[in-house]
Coordinates of C-alpha atoms in Angstrom, one line a residue:
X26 CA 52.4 150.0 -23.3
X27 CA 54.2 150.1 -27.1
X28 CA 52.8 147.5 -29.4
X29 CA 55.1 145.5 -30.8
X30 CA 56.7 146.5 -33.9
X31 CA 55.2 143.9 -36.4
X32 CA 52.2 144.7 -35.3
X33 CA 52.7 148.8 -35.8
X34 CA 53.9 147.5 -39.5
X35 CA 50.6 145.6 -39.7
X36 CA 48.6 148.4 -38.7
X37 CA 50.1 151.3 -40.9
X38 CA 50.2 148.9 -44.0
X39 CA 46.3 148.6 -43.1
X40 CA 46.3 152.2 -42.9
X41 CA 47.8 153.1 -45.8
X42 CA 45.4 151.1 -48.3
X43 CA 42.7 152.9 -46.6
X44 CA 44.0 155.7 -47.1
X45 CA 44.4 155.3 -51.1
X46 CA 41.0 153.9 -51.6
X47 CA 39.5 157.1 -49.2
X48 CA 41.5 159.6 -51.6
X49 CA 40.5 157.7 -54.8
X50 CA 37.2 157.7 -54.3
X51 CA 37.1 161.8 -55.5
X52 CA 39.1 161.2 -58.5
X53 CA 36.3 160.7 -61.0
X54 CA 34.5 164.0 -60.7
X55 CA 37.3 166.2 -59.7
X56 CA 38.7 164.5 -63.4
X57 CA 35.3 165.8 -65.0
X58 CA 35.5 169.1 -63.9
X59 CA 39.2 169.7 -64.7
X60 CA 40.6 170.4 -61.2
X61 CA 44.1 170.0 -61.9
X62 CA 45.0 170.6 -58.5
X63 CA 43.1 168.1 -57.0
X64 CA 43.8 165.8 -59.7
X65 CA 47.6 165.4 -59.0
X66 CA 47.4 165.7 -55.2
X67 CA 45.0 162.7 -55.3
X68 CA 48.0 161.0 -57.7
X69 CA 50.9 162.3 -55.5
X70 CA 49.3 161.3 -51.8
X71 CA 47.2 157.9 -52.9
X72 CA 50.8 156.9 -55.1
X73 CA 52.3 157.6 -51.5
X74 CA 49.6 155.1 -49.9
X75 CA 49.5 152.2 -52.2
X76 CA 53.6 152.0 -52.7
X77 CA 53.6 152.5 -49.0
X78 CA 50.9 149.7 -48.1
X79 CA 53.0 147.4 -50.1
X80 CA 56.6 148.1 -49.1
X81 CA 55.4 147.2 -45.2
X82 CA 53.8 144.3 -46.4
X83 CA 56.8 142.7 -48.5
X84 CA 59.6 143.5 -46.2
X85 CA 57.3 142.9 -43.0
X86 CA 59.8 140.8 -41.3
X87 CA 63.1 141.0 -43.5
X88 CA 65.6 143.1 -45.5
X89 CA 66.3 140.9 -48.7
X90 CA 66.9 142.6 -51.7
X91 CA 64.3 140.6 -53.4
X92 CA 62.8 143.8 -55.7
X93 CA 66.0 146.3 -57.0
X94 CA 63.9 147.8 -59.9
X95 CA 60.8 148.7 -57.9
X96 CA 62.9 150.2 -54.9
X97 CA 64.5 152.4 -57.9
X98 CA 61.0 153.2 -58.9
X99 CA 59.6 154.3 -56.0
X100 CA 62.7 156.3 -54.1
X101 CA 62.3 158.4 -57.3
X102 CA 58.4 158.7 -56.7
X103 CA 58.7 159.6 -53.3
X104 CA 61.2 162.7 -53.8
X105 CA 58.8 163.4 -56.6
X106 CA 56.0 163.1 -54.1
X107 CA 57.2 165.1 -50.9
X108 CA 57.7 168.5 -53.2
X109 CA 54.4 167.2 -55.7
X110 CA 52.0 167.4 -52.5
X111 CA 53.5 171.1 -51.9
X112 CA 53.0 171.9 -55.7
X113 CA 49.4 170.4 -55.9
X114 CA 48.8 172.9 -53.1
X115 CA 50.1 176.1 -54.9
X116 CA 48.2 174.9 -58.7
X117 CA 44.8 175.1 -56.0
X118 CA 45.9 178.6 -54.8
X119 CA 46.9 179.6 -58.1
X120 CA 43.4 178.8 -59.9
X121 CA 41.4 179.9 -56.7
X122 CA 43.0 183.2 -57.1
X123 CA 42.0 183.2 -61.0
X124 CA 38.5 182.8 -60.5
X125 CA 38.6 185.1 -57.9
X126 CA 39.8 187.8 -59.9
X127 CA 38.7 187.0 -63.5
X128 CA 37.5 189.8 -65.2
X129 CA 34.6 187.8 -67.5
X130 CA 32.4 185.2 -66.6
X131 CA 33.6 183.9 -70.4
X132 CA 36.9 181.7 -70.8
X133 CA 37.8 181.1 -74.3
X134 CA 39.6 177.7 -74.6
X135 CA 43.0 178.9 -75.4
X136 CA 42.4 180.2 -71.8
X137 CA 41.8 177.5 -70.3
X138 CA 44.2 175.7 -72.5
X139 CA 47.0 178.0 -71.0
X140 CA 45.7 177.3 -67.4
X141 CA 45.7 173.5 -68.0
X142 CA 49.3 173.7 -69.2
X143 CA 50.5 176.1 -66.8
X144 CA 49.2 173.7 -63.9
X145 CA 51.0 170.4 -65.2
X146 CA 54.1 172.5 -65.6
X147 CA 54.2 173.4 -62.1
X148 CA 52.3 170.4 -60.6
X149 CA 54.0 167.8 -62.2
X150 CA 57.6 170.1 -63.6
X151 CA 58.5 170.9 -60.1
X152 CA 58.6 167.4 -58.7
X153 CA 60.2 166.1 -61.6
X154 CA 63.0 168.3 -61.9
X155 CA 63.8 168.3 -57.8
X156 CA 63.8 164.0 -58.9
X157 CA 66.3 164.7 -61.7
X158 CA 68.5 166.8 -59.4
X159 CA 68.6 163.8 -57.1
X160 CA 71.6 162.3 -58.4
X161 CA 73.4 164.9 -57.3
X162 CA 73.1 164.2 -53.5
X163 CA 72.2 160.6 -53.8
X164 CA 75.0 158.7 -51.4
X165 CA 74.3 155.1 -53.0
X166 CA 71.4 153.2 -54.9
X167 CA 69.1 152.7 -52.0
X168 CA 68.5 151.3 -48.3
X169 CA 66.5 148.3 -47.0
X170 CA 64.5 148.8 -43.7
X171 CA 63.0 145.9 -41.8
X172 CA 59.5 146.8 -41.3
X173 CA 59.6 150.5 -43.6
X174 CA 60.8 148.3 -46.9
X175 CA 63.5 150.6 -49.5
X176 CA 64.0 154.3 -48.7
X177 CA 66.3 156.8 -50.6
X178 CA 70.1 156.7 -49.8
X179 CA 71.1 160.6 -49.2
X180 CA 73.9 161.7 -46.4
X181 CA 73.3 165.2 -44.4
X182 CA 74.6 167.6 -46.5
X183 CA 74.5 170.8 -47.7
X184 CA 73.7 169.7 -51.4
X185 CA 70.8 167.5 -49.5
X186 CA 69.7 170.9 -47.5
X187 CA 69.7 172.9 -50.6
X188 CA 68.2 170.5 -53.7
X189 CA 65.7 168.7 -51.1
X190 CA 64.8 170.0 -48.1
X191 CA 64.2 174.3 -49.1
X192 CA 61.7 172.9 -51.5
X193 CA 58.8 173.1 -49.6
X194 CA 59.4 176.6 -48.2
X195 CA 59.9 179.0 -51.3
X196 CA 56.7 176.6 -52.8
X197 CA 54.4 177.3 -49.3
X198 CA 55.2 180.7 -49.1
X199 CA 53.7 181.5 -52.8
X200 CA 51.1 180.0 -52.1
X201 CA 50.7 181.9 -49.0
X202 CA 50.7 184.7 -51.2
X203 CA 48.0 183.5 -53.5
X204 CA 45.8 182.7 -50.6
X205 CA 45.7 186.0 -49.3
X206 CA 45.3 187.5 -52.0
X207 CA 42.2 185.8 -53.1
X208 CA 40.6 186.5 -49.9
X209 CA 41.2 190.1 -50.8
X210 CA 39.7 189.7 -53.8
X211 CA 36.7 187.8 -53.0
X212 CA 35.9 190.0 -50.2
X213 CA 36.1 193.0 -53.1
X214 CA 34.3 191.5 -55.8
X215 CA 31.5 189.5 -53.8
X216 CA 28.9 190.7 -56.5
X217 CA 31.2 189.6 -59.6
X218 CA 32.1 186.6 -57.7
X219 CA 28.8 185.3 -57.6
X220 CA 27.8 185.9 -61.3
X221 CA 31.2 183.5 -61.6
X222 CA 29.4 181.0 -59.5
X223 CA 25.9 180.8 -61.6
X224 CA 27.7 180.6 -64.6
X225 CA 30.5 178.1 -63.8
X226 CA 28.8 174.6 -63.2
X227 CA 32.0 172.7 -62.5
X228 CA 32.5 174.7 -58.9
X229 CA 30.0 176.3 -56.2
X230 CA 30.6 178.0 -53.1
X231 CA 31.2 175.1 -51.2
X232 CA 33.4 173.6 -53.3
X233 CA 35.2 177.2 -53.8
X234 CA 35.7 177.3 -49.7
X235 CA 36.6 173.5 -49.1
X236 CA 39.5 173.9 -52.0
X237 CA 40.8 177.3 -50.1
X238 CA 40.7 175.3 -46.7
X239 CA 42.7 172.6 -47.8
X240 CA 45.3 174.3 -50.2
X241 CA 45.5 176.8 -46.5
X242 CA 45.6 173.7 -44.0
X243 CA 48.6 172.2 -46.5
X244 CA 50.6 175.5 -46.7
X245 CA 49.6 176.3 -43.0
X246 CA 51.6 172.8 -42.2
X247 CA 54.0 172.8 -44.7
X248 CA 56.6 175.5 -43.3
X249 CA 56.4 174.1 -39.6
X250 CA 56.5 170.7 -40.4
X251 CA 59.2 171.2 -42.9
X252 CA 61.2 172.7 -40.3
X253 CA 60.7 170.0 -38.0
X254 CA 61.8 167.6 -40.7
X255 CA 65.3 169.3 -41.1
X256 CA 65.5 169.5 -37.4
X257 CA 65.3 165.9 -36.8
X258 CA 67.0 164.8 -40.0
X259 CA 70.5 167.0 -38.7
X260 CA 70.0 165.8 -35.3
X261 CA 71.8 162.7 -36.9
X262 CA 75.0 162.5 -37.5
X263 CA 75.9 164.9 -40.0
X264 CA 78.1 163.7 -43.2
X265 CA 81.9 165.3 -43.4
X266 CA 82.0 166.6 -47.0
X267 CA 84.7 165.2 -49.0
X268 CA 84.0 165.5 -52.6
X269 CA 81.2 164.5 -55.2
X270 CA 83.9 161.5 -55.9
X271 CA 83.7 160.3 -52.3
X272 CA 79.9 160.8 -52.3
X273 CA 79.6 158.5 -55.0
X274 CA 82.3 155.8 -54.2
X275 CA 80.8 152.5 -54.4
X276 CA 77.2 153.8 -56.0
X277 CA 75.7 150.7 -56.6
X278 CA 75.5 148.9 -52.9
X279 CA 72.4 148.4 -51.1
X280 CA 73.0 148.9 -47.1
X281 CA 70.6 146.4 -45.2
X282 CA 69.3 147.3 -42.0
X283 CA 67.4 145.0 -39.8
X284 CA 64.8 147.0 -36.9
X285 CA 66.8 145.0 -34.0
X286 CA 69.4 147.5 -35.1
X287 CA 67.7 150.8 -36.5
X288 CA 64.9 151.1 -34.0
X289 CA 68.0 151.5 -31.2
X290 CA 68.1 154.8 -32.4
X291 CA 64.8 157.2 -31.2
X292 CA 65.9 160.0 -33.4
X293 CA 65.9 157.7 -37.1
X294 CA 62.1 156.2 -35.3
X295 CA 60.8 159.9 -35.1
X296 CA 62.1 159.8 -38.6
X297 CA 60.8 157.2 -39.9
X298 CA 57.1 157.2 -37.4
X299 CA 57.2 160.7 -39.6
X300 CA 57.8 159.6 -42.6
X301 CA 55.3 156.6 -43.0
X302 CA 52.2 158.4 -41.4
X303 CA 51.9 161.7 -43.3
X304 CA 50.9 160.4 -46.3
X305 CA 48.2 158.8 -44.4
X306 CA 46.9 161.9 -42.9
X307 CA 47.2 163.9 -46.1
X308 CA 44.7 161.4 -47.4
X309 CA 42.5 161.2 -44.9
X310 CA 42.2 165.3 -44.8
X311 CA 41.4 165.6 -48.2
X312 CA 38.7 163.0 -48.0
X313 CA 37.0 164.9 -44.8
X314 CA 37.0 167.6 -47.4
X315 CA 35.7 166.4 -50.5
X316 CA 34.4 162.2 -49.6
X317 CA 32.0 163.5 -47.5
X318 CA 30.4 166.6 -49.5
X319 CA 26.9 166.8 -51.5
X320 CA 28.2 165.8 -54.7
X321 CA 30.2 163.0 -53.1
X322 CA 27.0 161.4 -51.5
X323 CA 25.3 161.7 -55.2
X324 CA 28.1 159.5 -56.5
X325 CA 28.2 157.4 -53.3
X326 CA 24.3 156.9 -54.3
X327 CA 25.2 155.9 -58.0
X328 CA 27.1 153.7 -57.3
X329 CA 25.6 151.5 -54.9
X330 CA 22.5 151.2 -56.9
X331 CA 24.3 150.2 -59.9
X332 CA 26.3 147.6 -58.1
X333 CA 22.9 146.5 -56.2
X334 CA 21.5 145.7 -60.2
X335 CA 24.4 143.9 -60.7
X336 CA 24.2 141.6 -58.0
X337 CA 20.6 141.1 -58.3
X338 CA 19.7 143.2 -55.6
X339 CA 16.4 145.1 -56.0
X340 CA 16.0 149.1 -55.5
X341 CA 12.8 149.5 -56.4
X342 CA 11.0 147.9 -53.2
X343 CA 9.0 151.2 -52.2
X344 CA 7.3 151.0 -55.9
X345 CA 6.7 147.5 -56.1
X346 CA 4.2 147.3 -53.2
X347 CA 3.1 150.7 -54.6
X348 CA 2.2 149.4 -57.8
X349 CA 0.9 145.6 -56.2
X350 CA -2.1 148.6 -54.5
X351 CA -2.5 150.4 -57.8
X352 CA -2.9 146.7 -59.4
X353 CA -5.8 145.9 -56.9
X354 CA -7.7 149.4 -56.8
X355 CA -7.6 149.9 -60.4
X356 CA -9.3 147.2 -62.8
X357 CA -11.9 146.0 -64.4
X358 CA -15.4 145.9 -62.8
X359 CA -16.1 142.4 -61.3
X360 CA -13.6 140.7 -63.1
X361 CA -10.2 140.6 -62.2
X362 CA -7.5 140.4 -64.1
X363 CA -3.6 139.4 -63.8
X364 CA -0.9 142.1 -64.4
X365 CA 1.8 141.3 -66.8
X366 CA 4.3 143.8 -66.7
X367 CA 7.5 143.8 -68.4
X368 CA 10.1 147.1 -66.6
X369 CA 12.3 148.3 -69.2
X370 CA 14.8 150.5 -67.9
X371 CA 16.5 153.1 -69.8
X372 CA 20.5 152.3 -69.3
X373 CA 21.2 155.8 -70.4
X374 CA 20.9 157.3 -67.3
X375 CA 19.9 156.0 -63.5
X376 CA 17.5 158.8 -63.0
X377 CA 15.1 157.1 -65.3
X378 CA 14.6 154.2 -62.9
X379 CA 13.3 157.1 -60.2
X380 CA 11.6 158.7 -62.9
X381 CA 7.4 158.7 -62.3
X382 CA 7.1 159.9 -66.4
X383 CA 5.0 157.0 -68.5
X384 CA 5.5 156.6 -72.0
X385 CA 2.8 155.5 -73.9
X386 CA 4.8 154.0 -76.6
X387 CA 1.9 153.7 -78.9
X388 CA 0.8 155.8 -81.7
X389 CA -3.2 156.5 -81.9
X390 CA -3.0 155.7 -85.5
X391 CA -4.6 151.7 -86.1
X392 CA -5.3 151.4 -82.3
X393 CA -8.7 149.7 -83.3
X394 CA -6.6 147.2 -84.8
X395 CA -4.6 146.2 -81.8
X396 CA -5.5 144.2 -78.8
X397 CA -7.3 146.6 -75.8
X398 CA -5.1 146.9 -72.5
X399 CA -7.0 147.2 -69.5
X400 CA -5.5 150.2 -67.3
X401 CA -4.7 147.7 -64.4
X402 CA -1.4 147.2 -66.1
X403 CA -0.3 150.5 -64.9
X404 CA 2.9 150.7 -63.4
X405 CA 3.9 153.6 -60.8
X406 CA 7.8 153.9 -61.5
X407 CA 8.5 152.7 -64.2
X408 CA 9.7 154.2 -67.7
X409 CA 7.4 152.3 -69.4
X410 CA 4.1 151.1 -69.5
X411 CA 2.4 147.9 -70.8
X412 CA -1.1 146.9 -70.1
X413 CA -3.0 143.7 -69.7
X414 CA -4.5 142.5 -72.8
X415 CA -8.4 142.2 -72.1
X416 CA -10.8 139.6 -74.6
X417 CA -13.7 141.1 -76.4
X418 CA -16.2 139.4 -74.1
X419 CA -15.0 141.6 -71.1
X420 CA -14.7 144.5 -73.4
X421 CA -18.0 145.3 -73.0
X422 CA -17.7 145.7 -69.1
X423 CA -14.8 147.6 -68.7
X424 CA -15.0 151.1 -67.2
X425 CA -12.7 153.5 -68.5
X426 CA -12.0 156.0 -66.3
X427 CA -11.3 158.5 -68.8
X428 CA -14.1 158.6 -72.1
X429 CA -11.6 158.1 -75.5
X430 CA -11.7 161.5 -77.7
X431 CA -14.3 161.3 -80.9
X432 CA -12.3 161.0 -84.0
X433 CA -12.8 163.5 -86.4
X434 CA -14.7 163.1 -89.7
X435 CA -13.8 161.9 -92.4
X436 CA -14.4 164.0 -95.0
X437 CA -14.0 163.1 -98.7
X438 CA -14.2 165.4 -101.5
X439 CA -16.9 164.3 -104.0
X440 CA -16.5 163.4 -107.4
X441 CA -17.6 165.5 -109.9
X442 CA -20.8 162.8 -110.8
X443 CA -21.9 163.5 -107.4
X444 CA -21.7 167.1 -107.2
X445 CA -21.9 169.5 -110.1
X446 CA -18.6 171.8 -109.6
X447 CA -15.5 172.5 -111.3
X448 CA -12.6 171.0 -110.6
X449 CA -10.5 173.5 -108.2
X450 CA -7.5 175.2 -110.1
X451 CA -3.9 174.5 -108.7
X452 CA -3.9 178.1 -106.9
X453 CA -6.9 177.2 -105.4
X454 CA -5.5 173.8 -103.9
X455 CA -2.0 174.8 -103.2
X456 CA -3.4 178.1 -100.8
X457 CA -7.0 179.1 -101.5
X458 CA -5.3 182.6 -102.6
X459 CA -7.2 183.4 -106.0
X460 CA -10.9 184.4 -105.6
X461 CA -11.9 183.0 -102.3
X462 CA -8.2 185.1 -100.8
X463 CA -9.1 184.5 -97.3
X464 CA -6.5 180.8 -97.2
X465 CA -9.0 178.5 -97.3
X466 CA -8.7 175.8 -100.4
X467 CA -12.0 174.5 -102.6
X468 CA -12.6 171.4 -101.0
X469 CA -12.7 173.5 -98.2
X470 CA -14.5 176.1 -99.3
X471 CA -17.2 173.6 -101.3
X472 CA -17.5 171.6 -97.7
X473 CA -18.9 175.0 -96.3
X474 CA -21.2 175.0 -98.7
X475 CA -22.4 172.1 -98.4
X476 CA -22.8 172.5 -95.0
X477 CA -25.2 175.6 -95.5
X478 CA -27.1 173.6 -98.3
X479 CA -28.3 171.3 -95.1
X480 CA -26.3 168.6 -96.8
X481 CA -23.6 166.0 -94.3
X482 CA -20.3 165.4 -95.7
X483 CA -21.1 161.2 -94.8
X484 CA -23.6 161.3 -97.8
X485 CA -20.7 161.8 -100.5
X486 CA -18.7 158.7 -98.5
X487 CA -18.3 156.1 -101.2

């Protein structure tokens, strides 16, 4: 049983929004580690989605010219589209082949300068000439489809075969090429290739294979399906070729065509059932690839616990009850005492909320003059810690589990009415290097003496 046909539009428009927020969803890191490739097939495929989504959705149920400037917009994006997913393809081959058979594990930057450039030219040059060209084939401004929204207005031709159609086939069979011959290369250079892997942190294996498998699964598909797409295209009725004038007469109109009357055909609904899903399964392929990999889980992780602090929600239940049992094991002895505990989180990074470092934050200089913390106050979890402040009465019960470190001497040099010596020279203060020459100063020196003489260093303490 055939659903009806509003409800196929509902269900692809659903579709298609999925399927841009599924291919999004990879942008950011494949951005951060420059994978051109990815980059604009995640531009060409998800721009495919979202102007798809919304074309279903405006003209759901009608065919009213209500939007002229955004169906010339996005005819142009979609030419630029079919032959940009093709190209994406063939900038993945290309670089996979480069790594494979680089020759350093060192890239200057005019290298990868070169290889940034030479990507856009081909990734975004290729699909921007073949939408310049299409004014050449172009039969009128555009067409309305009840249910599919504005498409592009071209007759069978041979100009159409020629400046639309071939496109993807020279493009899928160079990248053929490349693919083959970085598996010959890889399987080579194993050794080499690996050094390239330690040194490279923007790609590992993994990442290395799942990039091969889906420029290879687009290529793999490209020629068959391209063929298919001719086939049923010029299964229609073909166009008789009368002239670029004739082509062109009346340019500007806008045919309307309502799905009472375009859905009689089963050749133009092959068409068109072609045509509306393949940008959804492009996206979803490339999110089996990359949405569900390590690295994609990490951010996946990220950003759930960032939007769990915005909304109030707490991450940290685990280490609270933790540190409720710490509270109540650790303490003072027959007294207890409340915790007050203020969590300051690092915003620099989210690992410091997981981090299990303390930081003292105080300096042991003056700590006699400050208030004594009990070590109750510890807090398992957090970047910081801040203990309870304890009153001199129950000073004198607390245990501390660890004894405090005895403070060195202080040892004052005395003044000349004191002790009979000469006042040390400069050379004597600055390195102990004249007489004595073994680096130790006078005071030094004089304290050592002292020392032998039975005499303590706290007698000379004004």
């Amino acid at each position: 049983m055939t659903l009806p046909w509003h409800s196929q539009v509902d269900i692809i428009a659903a579709f298609s929004f999925l399927g841009f927020v599924l291919i999004s969803i990879p942008l950011y890191w494949h951005c951060v580690a420059w994978n051109i490739g990815c980059v604009l097939y995640i531009f060409w495929v998800g721009g495919q989605c979202l102007f798809q989504a919304i074309n279903v959705l405006v003209w759901r149920d009608n065919v009213i010219n209500i939007a002229p400037i955004w169906c010339d917009i996005f005819i142009r994006f979609y030419i630029g589209a079919s032959i940009g997913v093709c190209t994406a393809s063939l900038v993945i081959n290309r670089r996979l082949y480069h790594i494979a058979n680089v020759s350093s594990v060192s890239i200057t930057r005019a290298d990868k300068r070169r290889n940034i450039i030479t990507d856009f030219l081909i990734g975004l040059g290729i699909p921007v000439l073949a939408i310049a060209v299409y004014w050449v084939y172009e039969g009128h401004r555009f067409d309305l489809m009840e249910g599919v929204g504005c498409i592009e207005a071209y007759p069978n031709t041979w100009l159409a075969l020629i400046l639309y159609y071939l496109w993807p086939i020279p493009i899928g069979l160079v990248s053929a090429t490349y693919c083959v011959l970085t598996l010959t290369a890889f399987f080579k250079r194993r050794r080499r290739f690996t050094e390239l892997m330690a040194s490279n942190a923007n790609i590992t294996f993994n990442r290395y294979f799942r990039l091969m498998g889906l420029a290879s699964l687009e290529f793999l598909f490209t020629l068959p399906l391209t063929v298919y797409n001719i086939t049923e295209n010029f299964k229609l009725a073909p166009y008789k070729w009368r002239g670029m004038a004739n082509l062109h007469s009346r340019f500007g109109r806008v045919d309307q065509y309502p799905a009472v009357i375009w859905r009689a055909d089963p050749q133009l609904i092959s068409v068109i059932n072609f045509r509306l899903w393949m940008p959804i399964a492009c996206a979803l392929v490339f999110f089996l690839f990359f949405g569900l990999a390590e690295e994609a889980r990490k951010h996946y992780k990220l950003a759930i616990t960032s939007i769990a602090k915005k909304v109030g929600i707490s991450t940290m239940e685990r280490s609270s009850e933790f540190d409720s049992s710490v509270s109540k094991t650790v303490g003072l002895s027959g007294t207890a005492l409340p915790t007050f505990i203020n969590r300051t989180i690092r915003r620099a990074s989210l690992d410091s909320v997981f981090s299990d470092d303390q930081s003292a934050g105080h300096s042991a200089e003056g700590s006699h003059d400050k208030v004594l913390h009990s070590p109750s106050g510890l807090s398992v979890g957090s970047s910081t810690f801040i203990g309870s402040p304890v009153s001199e009465k129950d000073q004198e019960h607390a245990i501390h589990p660890v004894p405090p470190l005895p403070s060195l001497p202080f040892m004052r040099v005395p003044d000349s009415s004191a002790v009979h010596h000469p006042t040390p020279s400069k050379s004597e203060v600055l390195g102990g290097r004249g007489a004595g020459g073994r680096g130790r100063t006078g005071a030094t020196q004089r304290g050592l003496k002292l020392h032998r003489d039975g005499l303590s260093s706290h007698d000379f303490v004004s």
